[in-house]
Amino acid sequence: MKLLLQMLALFFIFQTTCFVACKEPIECKINDQDPSKVFYTIVVSQSGGGKFSTVKQAIDSIPLENDKWVKIALRPGTYTEQVKIMEKQCIVLEGQDRSTTIIQFDAHSDTEKSVTFDVFAHNFVARGITFKACLFMYCVFELISAPPSLFLFSKFHGTLSHDGLYREMSHTLISRLLNLKGKCVNTYNLPDDATSKKIAPAVAFRSYGDKQAFFNCGFEGYQDTLWDCLGRHYYDSCYIEGAIDFIWGKGASIFQKCSINVTGDGYITAQGKSTSDQLSGFVFNRCIVSGQGQALLGRAYDAFASVIFMNSYFGDVIKPEGWDLWKQTGYKQDVTFAEYNCKGPGADTSKRVPWSKTVSASGVRAYSTKAFIDKDGWIEKLP
Ligand SMILES: *[C@@H]1O[C@H](CO)[C@@H](O)[C@H](O)[C@H]1NC(C)=O
């Protein structure tokens, strides 16, 4: 009965919030003849030898009505592009590993427009890829005269353009930028650059479909990094970096053995469960939270916000109060923020807000992967 209600709730959510031609999650066909269970593989490479050189071209080549698992294999490289998968289901995106295979873009502005990689489609798997949202991604283009003086910077959108801007910089900033030459420079991390203080949301990945899974992936940004928007999601051994609300949304998600890097003062999560029967909430199990700055584990993004950290390690980056209601001050009793069996310098719960919940050993069973998001066993069937 409860499962039926949850499924109905899920159905209802997809019916009402998908403003695009929305499809139901299908059962993707599995190729039993193939060790990786897929029907074909599309190789993407920037240095030749692949069918395509961009991720977008590979996605475009898959038929709209695709109903069988297809793999896009990304050769190592930094792919600077903004990608959106609206309806195509049953796609596996596989990199070599998250340190060498990076998809990045710089479109910081509002959350909607800034998304580097946007997946509305159901049945999506990513492995070994870093998704990155860059704020002010500059390339050190040309040294105009000897420092300390002017550098010509170029906003980098796939190709170098000359419409860069001139800026006066300090010695230290110039030397740091030189070290970062050719890389995605997130100016949030360049505090001595006086012009870069403005913080804007920049989403590295939006997960907006049901049955999406991520293995050994990286999500890097500063504010709103991972928009875990809606649907059931499974994150295994992933790396998530940011400072402000950097894991947020209304998804029903398990974060298993993930590494969370706090890069400034802020909030790790902003969960947005909105009704008591909505299948929504973030569960962190066996994760490591470290970094610099002081963060809250979460602030409530809607009245029934639900976040639990269990069996995890917290470095010295968690504020003693732990949690915040944000704009949901009337919903202390409905918000579920809890910690279970966590260790480390940040895990002392004696000064936590009095309304945070405690969970019993039997209570945490409801937050196992199986019980929470995988009653139908979709995860083990994934290619
Ligand atoms: C955390 O992020 C900072 C800034 O990007 C980086 O310098 C540091 O190495 C990261 N720490 C871990 C554990 O990955």
Short mmCIF file of C-alpha atoms and ligand atoms in Angstrom, two decimals:
data_model
loop_
_atom_site.label_atom_id
_atom_site.label_comp_id
_atom_site.label_asym_id
_atom_site.label_seq_id
_atom_site.Cartn_x
_atom_site.Cartn_y
_atom_site.Cartn_z
CA MET A 1 0.00 0.00 0.00
CA LYS A 2 2.76 2.38 0.99
CA LEU A 3 4.68 1.53 -2.16
CA LEU A 4 1.58 2.15 -4.24
CA LEU A 5 1.14 5.53 -2.60
CA GLN A 6 4.76 6.41 -3.23
CA MET A 7 4.49 5.36 -6.85
CA LEU A 8 1.32 7.39 -7.23
CA ALA A 9 3.06 10.35 -5.64
CA LEU A 10 5.98 9.97 -8.02
CA PHE A 11 3.61 9.69 -10.97
CA PHE A 12 1.78 12.78 -9.82
CA ILE A 13 5.00 14.76 -9.49
CA PHE A 14 6.17 13.85 -12.96
CA GLN A 15 2.76 14.66 -14.39
CA THR A 16 2.61 18.08 -12.86
CA THR A 17 6.13 19.36 -12.98
CA CYS A 18 7.37 18.26 -16.38
CA PHE A 19 6.55 21.11 -18.67
CA VAL A 20 8.32 19.43 -21.54
CA ALA A 21 6.92 16.49 -23.48
CA CYS A 22 7.48 14.17 -20.60
CA LYS A 23 7.74 10.43 -20.79
CA GLU A 24 7.35 7.72 -18.21
CA PRO A 25 10.46 5.83 -17.16
CA ILE A 26 10.66 2.69 -19.30
CA GLU A 27 12.35 -0.67 -18.68
CA CYS A 28 15.51 -0.31 -20.78
CA LYS A 29 16.44 -3.43 -22.72
CA ILE A 30 19.62 -5.16 -21.61
CA ASN A 31 22.05 -6.88 -23.98
CA ASP A 32 22.86 -10.21 -22.34
CA GLN A 33 25.43 -10.98 -25.05
CA ASP A 34 27.60 -8.04 -24.06
CA PRO A 35 29.76 -7.92 -20.89
CA SER A 36 28.76 -4.32 -20.25
CA LYS A 37 25.11 -5.08 -21.09
CA VAL A 38 24.79 -2.40 -23.77
CA PHE A 39 23.73 -2.75 -27.40
CA TYR A 40 26.34 -0.44 -28.89
CA THR A 41 29.02 2.04 -27.84
CA ILE A 42 29.66 5.48 -29.29
CA VAL A 43 33.22 6.66 -28.79
CA VAL A 44 33.84 10.38 -28.26
CA SER A 45 37.39 11.65 -28.45
CA GLN A 46 39.00 15.05 -28.86
CA SER A 47 42.19 13.63 -30.30
CA GLY A 48 40.73 11.53 -33.09
CA GLY A 49 39.81 7.87 -33.18
CA GLY A 50 36.25 8.46 -32.01
CA LYS A 51 33.03 8.76 -33.92
CA PHE A 52 32.49 12.28 -32.53
CA SER A 53 34.48 14.93 -30.74
CA THR A 54 31.73 16.36 -28.53
CA VAL A 55 29.31 14.80 -26.07
CA LYS A 56 26.42 16.66 -27.66
CA GLN A 57 27.03 15.10 -31.09
CA ALA A 58 26.96 11.65 -29.52
CA ILE A 59 23.69 12.33 -27.69
CA ASP A 60 22.17 13.77 -30.88
CA SER A 61 23.00 10.56 -32.74
CA ILE A 62 20.83 8.44 -30.42
CA PRO A 63 17.23 8.03 -31.61
CA LEU A 64 14.55 9.84 -29.62
CA GLU A 65 12.62 6.64 -29.01
CA ASN A 66 15.68 4.70 -27.83
CA ASP A 67 14.64 1.88 -25.48
CA LYS A 68 17.85 -0.13 -25.14
CA TRP A 69 20.98 0.62 -23.15
CA VAL A 70 23.52 2.55 -25.22
CA LYS A 71 26.96 3.61 -24.04
CA ILE A 72 28.77 6.84 -24.83
CA ALA A 73 32.46 6.27 -24.04
CA LEU A 74 34.34 9.49 -23.47
CA ARG A 75 38.07 9.36 -24.00
CA PRO A 76 40.07 11.40 -21.46
CA GLY A 77 39.89 15.14 -22.03
CA THR A 78 38.20 18.33 -20.97
CA TYR A 79 34.96 18.79 -22.86
CA THR A 80 33.81 22.41 -22.65
CA GLU A 81 30.15 22.27 -23.57
CA GLN A 82 26.67 22.66 -22.18
CA VAL A 83 24.60 19.50 -22.59
CA LYS A 84 20.91 18.81 -22.09
CA ILE A 85 19.25 15.41 -22.40
CA MET A 86 15.52 16.01 -22.46
CA GLU A 87 13.82 12.73 -23.37
CA LYS A 88 16.30 10.12 -24.56
CA GLN A 89 16.37 7.29 -22.07
CA CYS A 90 18.75 4.37 -21.47
CA ILE A 91 22.04 6.25 -21.88
CA VAL A 92 25.27 5.31 -20.08
CA LEU A 93 27.92 8.03 -20.15
CA GLU A 94 31.31 6.63 -19.27
CA GLY A 95 34.63 8.41 -18.83
CA GLN A 96 38.01 6.91 -18.02
CA ASP A 97 38.00 8.34 -14.51
CA ARG A 98 36.83 11.53 -12.92
CA SER A 99 40.28 13.13 -12.78
CA THR A 100 40.91 12.82 -16.52
CA THR A 101 37.46 13.06 -18.06
CA ILE A 102 35.83 16.41 -17.39
CA ILE A 103 32.76 18.13 -18.77
CA GLN A 104 32.71 21.81 -17.89
CA PHE A 105 30.97 25.02 -18.77
CA ASP A 106 30.83 28.58 -17.58
CA ALA A 107 27.30 29.92 -17.67
CA HIS A 108 26.91 31.12 -14.12
CA SER A 109 23.88 33.37 -13.75
CA ASP A 110 20.73 31.78 -12.44
CA THR A 111 20.30 28.12 -11.64
CA GLU A 112 18.21 27.31 -14.71
CA LYS A 113 20.56 28.77 -17.33
CA SER A 114 23.83 27.84 -15.69
CA VAL A 115 23.52 24.04 -15.77
CA THR A 116 26.56 22.40 -17.38
CA PHE A 117 24.95 18.97 -17.76
CA ASP A 118 21.17 18.72 -17.57
CA VAL A 119 19.35 15.38 -17.60
CA PHE A 120 15.56 15.46 -17.65
CA ALA A 121 15.42 11.94 -19.10
CA HIS A 122 14.85 8.84 -16.99
CA ASN A 123 17.26 5.89 -16.93
CA PHE A 124 20.62 7.63 -17.07
CA VAL A 125 23.96 6.34 -15.81
CA ALA A 126 27.28 8.21 -15.52
CA ARG A 127 30.61 6.66 -14.57
CA GLY A 128 34.04 8.17 -14.07
CA ILE A 129 33.27 11.73 -15.15
CA THR A 130 33.62 15.11 -13.46
CA PHE A 131 30.89 17.62 -14.14
CA LYS A 132 32.02 21.13 -13.44
CA ALA A 133 30.41 24.55 -13.22
CA CYS A 134 32.97 27.26 -13.63
CA LEU A 135 32.51 30.74 -12.47
CA PHE A 136 34.35 33.17 -14.70
CA MET A 137 36.35 30.65 -16.58
CA TYR A 138 39.28 32.57 -17.88
CA CYS A 139 42.20 31.48 -19.88
CA VAL A 140 45.41 33.31 -19.45
CA PHE A 141 45.70 34.31 -23.05
CA GLU A 142 48.58 36.61 -23.46
CA LEU A 143 51.00 38.52 -21.34
CA ILE A 144 50.85 42.10 -22.55
CA SER A 145 53.89 43.32 -20.66
CA ALA A 146 55.91 42.20 -17.72
CA PRO A 147 54.13 41.93 -14.40
CA PRO A 148 52.88 43.67 -12.43
CA SER A 149 50.74 44.92 -15.24
CA LEU A 150 48.03 43.86 -17.55
CA PHE A 151 46.94 40.47 -18.67
CA LEU A 152 44.60 39.85 -21.48
CA PHE A 153 41.98 37.39 -20.37
CA SER A 154 39.65 35.60 -22.57
CA LYS A 155 36.36 34.13 -21.66
CA PHE A 156 36.60 30.60 -22.84
CA HIS A 157 33.68 29.02 -24.64
CA GLY A 158 35.16 26.15 -26.57
CA THR A 159 37.40 28.37 -28.65
CA LEU A 160 39.55 31.21 -27.53
CA SER A 161 38.18 34.57 -28.47
CA HIS A 162 39.98 37.86 -28.40
CA ASP A 163 37.20 39.84 -26.80
CA GLY A 164 38.87 39.43 -23.47
CA LEU A 165 39.11 42.03 -20.85
CA TYR A 166 42.07 43.81 -19.41
CA ARG A 167 42.47 43.83 -15.72
CA GLU A 168 44.99 45.04 -13.29
CA MET A 169 46.27 42.26 -11.10
CA SER A 170 48.54 41.69 -8.22
CA HIS A 171 51.77 39.69 -8.47
CA THR A 172 50.30 36.83 -6.50
CA LEU A 173 47.21 36.58 -8.62
CA ILE A 174 49.24 36.58 -11.81
CA SER A 175 51.48 33.80 -10.62
CA ARG A 176 48.49 31.76 -9.49
CA LEU A 177 46.79 32.27 -12.83
CA LEU A 178 49.92 31.19 -14.65
CA ASN A 179 49.87 27.97 -12.73
CA LEU A 180 46.29 27.50 -13.75
CA LYS A 181 46.96 28.19 -17.40
CA GLY A 182 44.63 26.27 -19.65
CA LYS A 183 42.55 25.04 -16.75
CA CYS A 184 39.10 25.96 -15.64
CA VAL A 185 39.72 28.79 -13.22
CA ASN A 186 37.04 29.22 -10.66
CA THR A 187 37.54 32.74 -9.40
CA TYR A 188 35.77 31.88 -6.17
CA ASN A 189 39.08 30.29 -5.35
CA LEU A 190 41.04 33.42 -6.13
CA PRO A 191 40.21 35.60 -3.15
CA ASP A 192 42.75 38.29 -3.98
CA ASP A 193 40.98 39.12 -7.18
CA ALA A 194 38.86 42.05 -6.01
CA THR A 195 36.53 41.90 -8.99
CA SER A 196 35.48 38.32 -8.45
CA LYS A 197 33.73 38.61 -5.11
CA LYS A 198 30.28 38.31 -6.60
CA ILE A 199 28.90 34.84 -6.06
CA ALA A 200 26.35 33.55 -8.51
CA PRO A 201 24.69 30.14 -8.73
CA ALA A 202 26.39 27.79 -11.14
CA VAL A 203 24.99 24.28 -11.47
CA ALA A 204 27.34 21.53 -12.58
CA PHE A 205 24.66 18.87 -12.96
CA ARG A 206 20.87 18.73 -12.77
CA SER A 207 19.29 15.36 -12.18
CA TYR A 208 15.64 15.73 -13.17
CA GLY A 209 14.63 12.22 -14.21
CA ASP A 210 13.80 9.01 -12.40
CA LYS A 211 16.30 6.15 -12.07
CA GLN A 212 19.57 8.03 -12.52
CA ALA A 213 22.80 6.58 -11.12
CA PHE A 214 26.31 7.94 -10.77
CA PHE A 215 29.43 5.92 -10.04
CA ASN A 216 32.83 7.53 -9.30
CA CYS A 217 31.68 10.87 -10.64
CA GLY A 218 32.73 14.37 -9.58
CA PHE A 219 30.49 17.41 -9.21
CA GLU A 220 32.37 20.68 -8.82
CA GLY A 221 31.09 24.19 -8.31
CA TYR A 222 30.54 26.64 -5.50
CA GLN A 223 26.88 27.57 -5.16
CA ASP A 224 24.13 25.09 -6.18
CA THR A 225 26.66 22.60 -7.64
CA LEU A 226 24.45 19.50 -7.75
CA TRP A 227 20.77 20.14 -8.44
CA ASP A 228 19.23 16.88 -7.35
CA CYS A 229 15.95 18.05 -8.73
CA LEU A 230 13.43 15.22 -8.87
CA GLY A 231 13.27 11.43 -9.11
CA ARG A 232 15.19 8.52 -7.56
CA HIS A 233 18.96 8.83 -7.75
CA TYR A 234 21.89 6.77 -6.59
CA TYR A 235 25.36 8.27 -6.11
CA ASP A 236 28.14 5.79 -5.39
CA SER A 237 31.74 6.80 -4.56
CA CYS A 238 31.24 10.30 -5.93
CA TYR A 239 33.03 13.55 -5.11
CA ILE A 240 30.93 16.66 -4.51
CA GLU A 241 32.46 20.09 -3.98
CA GLY A 242 30.99 23.47 -3.08
CA ALA A 243 30.05 25.91 -0.35
CA ILE A 244 26.48 27.15 -0.61
CA ASP A 245 23.51 24.78 -0.96
CA PHE A 246 25.72 22.63 -3.09
CA ILE A 247 23.53 19.53 -2.93
CA TRP A 248 19.95 20.66 -3.29
CA GLY A 249 16.52 19.89 -4.69
CA LYS A 250 13.57 17.55 -4.25
CA GLY A 251 15.17 14.30 -5.35
CA ALA A 252 14.95 11.00 -3.45
CA SER A 253 18.62 10.17 -3.31
CA ILE A 254 21.19 7.93 -1.73
CA PHE A 255 24.78 9.15 -1.47
CA GLN A 256 26.86 6.08 -0.76
CA LYS A 257 30.59 6.33 0.12
CA CYS A 258 30.78 9.84 -1.30
CA SER A 259 33.42 12.42 -0.50
CA ILE A 260 32.06 15.88 0.22
CA ASN A 261 34.44 18.81 0.07
CA VAL A 262 33.34 22.04 1.74
CA THR A 263 35.21 24.92 0.06
CA GLY A 264 33.78 27.87 2.00
CA ASP A 265 31.26 28.90 4.66
CA GLY A 266 27.75 27.80 3.83
CA TYR A 267 25.35 24.88 3.64
CA ILE A 268 26.02 21.40 2.35
CA THR A 269 22.40 20.60 1.52
CA ALA A 270 19.16 22.45 0.81
CA GLN A 271 16.58 19.70 0.57
CA GLY A 272 13.10 20.51 -0.73
CA LYS A 273 10.66 17.74 0.17
CA SER A 274 7.34 19.57 0.14
CA THR A 275 4.67 17.16 1.42
CA SER A 276 4.80 14.33 3.95
CA ASP A 277 3.98 11.65 1.35
CA GLN A 278 6.34 12.84 -1.37
CA LEU A 279 9.15 10.39 -2.11
CA SER A 280 11.98 12.85 -1.48
CA GLY A 281 14.99 13.17 0.80
CA PHE A 282 18.78 12.88 0.86
CA VAL A 283 20.47 9.96 2.59
CA PHE A 284 24.23 10.04 3.10
CA ASN A 285 25.76 6.73 4.13
CA ARG A 286 29.46 6.08 4.78
CA CYS A 287 30.45 9.48 3.40
CA ILE A 288 33.41 11.67 4.33
CA VAL A 289 32.81 15.37 4.81
CA SER A 290 35.96 17.51 4.84
CA GLY A 291 37.33 20.80 3.54
CA GLN A 292 37.69 24.32 4.84
CA GLY A 293 35.21 26.82 6.21
CA GLN A 294 32.24 26.25 8.46
CA ALA A 295 29.12 24.69 7.04
CA LEU A 296 25.75 23.52 8.22
CA LEU A 297 24.76 20.02 7.19
CA GLY A 298 21.61 21.48 5.72
CA ARG A 299 18.97 24.14 5.59
CA ALA A 300 15.33 23.48 4.80
CA TYR A 301 14.35 24.35 1.25
CA ASP A 302 10.75 23.30 1.85
CA ALA A 303 8.47 22.36 4.75
CA PHE A 304 9.22 18.61 4.85
CA ALA A 305 12.93 18.80 4.08
CA SER A 306 14.54 15.43 4.88
CA VAL A 307 18.26 14.78 5.21
CA ILE A 308 20.03 12.07 7.16
CA PHE A 309 23.74 11.50 7.50
CA MET A 310 24.59 8.03 8.75
CA ASN A 311 27.80 6.11 9.43
CA SER A 312 29.77 9.06 8.09
CA TYR A 313 32.89 10.97 9.09
CA PHE A 314 32.78 14.74 9.63
CA GLY A 315 35.98 16.78 9.63
CA ASP A 316 36.21 20.04 11.52
CA VAL A 317 33.91 21.84 9.08
CA ILE A 318 30.48 21.46 10.67
CA LYS A 319 28.99 24.28 12.73
CA PRO A 320 27.90 23.05 16.18
CA GLU A 321 24.20 23.85 15.57
CA GLY A 322 24.30 21.59 12.51
CA TRP A 323 21.06 22.57 10.79
CA ASP A 324 18.90 25.55 9.89
CA LEU A 325 15.21 26.05 9.06
CA TRP A 326 15.87 28.90 6.60
CA LYS A 327 12.41 30.16 5.56
CA GLN A 328 10.54 27.19 7.07
CA THR A 329 10.40 28.53 10.62
CA GLY A 330 6.84 27.25 11.15
CA TYR A 331 7.78 23.67 10.21
CA LYS A 332 10.14 22.52 12.97
CA GLN A 333 8.01 19.44 13.55
CA ASP A 334 7.82 18.50 9.85
CA VAL A 335 11.46 18.93 8.85
CA THR A 336 13.49 15.73 9.32
CA PHE A 337 17.17 16.43 9.81
CA ALA A 338 19.06 13.61 11.49
CA GLU A 339 22.47 12.06 12.12
CA TYR A 340 23.11 8.46 12.99
CA ASN A 341 26.41 6.91 14.06
CA CYS A 342 28.64 9.65 12.62
CA LYS A 343 32.21 10.19 13.81
CA GLY A 344 34.96 12.80 13.66
CA PRO A 345 35.52 16.31 15.04
CA GLY A 346 32.38 17.69 13.37
CA ALA A 347 30.08 14.94 14.63
CA ASP A 348 29.47 16.14 18.19
CA THR A 349 25.68 16.49 18.37
CA SER A 350 25.52 18.04 21.86
CA LYS A 351 25.00 21.58 20.50
CA ARG A 352 22.75 20.71 17.59
CA VAL A 353 19.45 22.57 17.15
CA PRO A 354 16.89 21.02 19.53
CA TRP A 355 14.46 20.21 16.74
CA SER A 356 16.85 17.94 14.82
CA LYS A 357 15.56 14.36 14.92
CA THR A 358 17.11 11.26 16.38
CA VAL A 359 16.79 7.92 14.63
CA SER A 360 16.94 4.49 16.22
CA ALA A 361 18.89 1.52 14.87
CA SER A 362 15.64 0.06 13.56
CA GLY A 363 14.56 3.46 12.22
CA VAL A 364 17.56 3.75 9.91
CA ARG A 365 16.41 0.66 8.01
CA ALA A 366 13.91 2.86 6.21
CA TYR A 367 16.89 4.72 4.74
CA SER A 368 18.67 1.76 3.22
CA THR A 369 19.07 1.97 -0.54
CA LYS A 370 16.66 -0.91 -1.04
CA ALA A 371 13.96 0.45 1.24
CA PHE A 372 14.22 4.07 0.24
CA ILE A 373 14.69 4.17 -3.55
CA ASP A 374 15.16 0.66 -4.88
CA LYS A 375 12.15 -1.47 -3.98
CA ASP A 376 11.81 -2.47 -7.64
CA GLY A 377 15.52 -3.40 -7.89
CA TRP A 378 16.42 -0.98 -10.71
CA ILE A 379 19.98 -0.36 -9.45
CA GLU A 380 21.33 -3.89 -9.76
CA LYS A 381 19.97 -4.16 -13.30
CA LEU A 382 22.00 -1.16 -14.49
CA PRO A 383 24.69 -1.69 -17.09
C1 LIG B 1 38.76 20.48 -1.77
O1 LIG B 1 38.66 21.54 -2.68
C2 LIG B 1 39.77 22.42 -2.70
C3 LIG B 1 39.43 23.58 -3.63
O2 LIG B 1 39.04 23.14 -4.91
C4 LIG B 1 41.00 21.63 -3.13
O3 LIG B 1 42.14 22.46 -3.11
C5 LIG B 1 41.20 20.43 -2.21
O4 LIG B 1 42.25 19.63 -2.65
C6 LIG B 1 39.93 19.59 -2.14
N1 LIG B 1 40.05 18.53 -1.15
C7 LIG B 1 39.81 17.26 -1.42
C8 LIG B 1 39.88 16.31 -0.26
O5 LIG B 1 39.54 16.84 -2.52
#
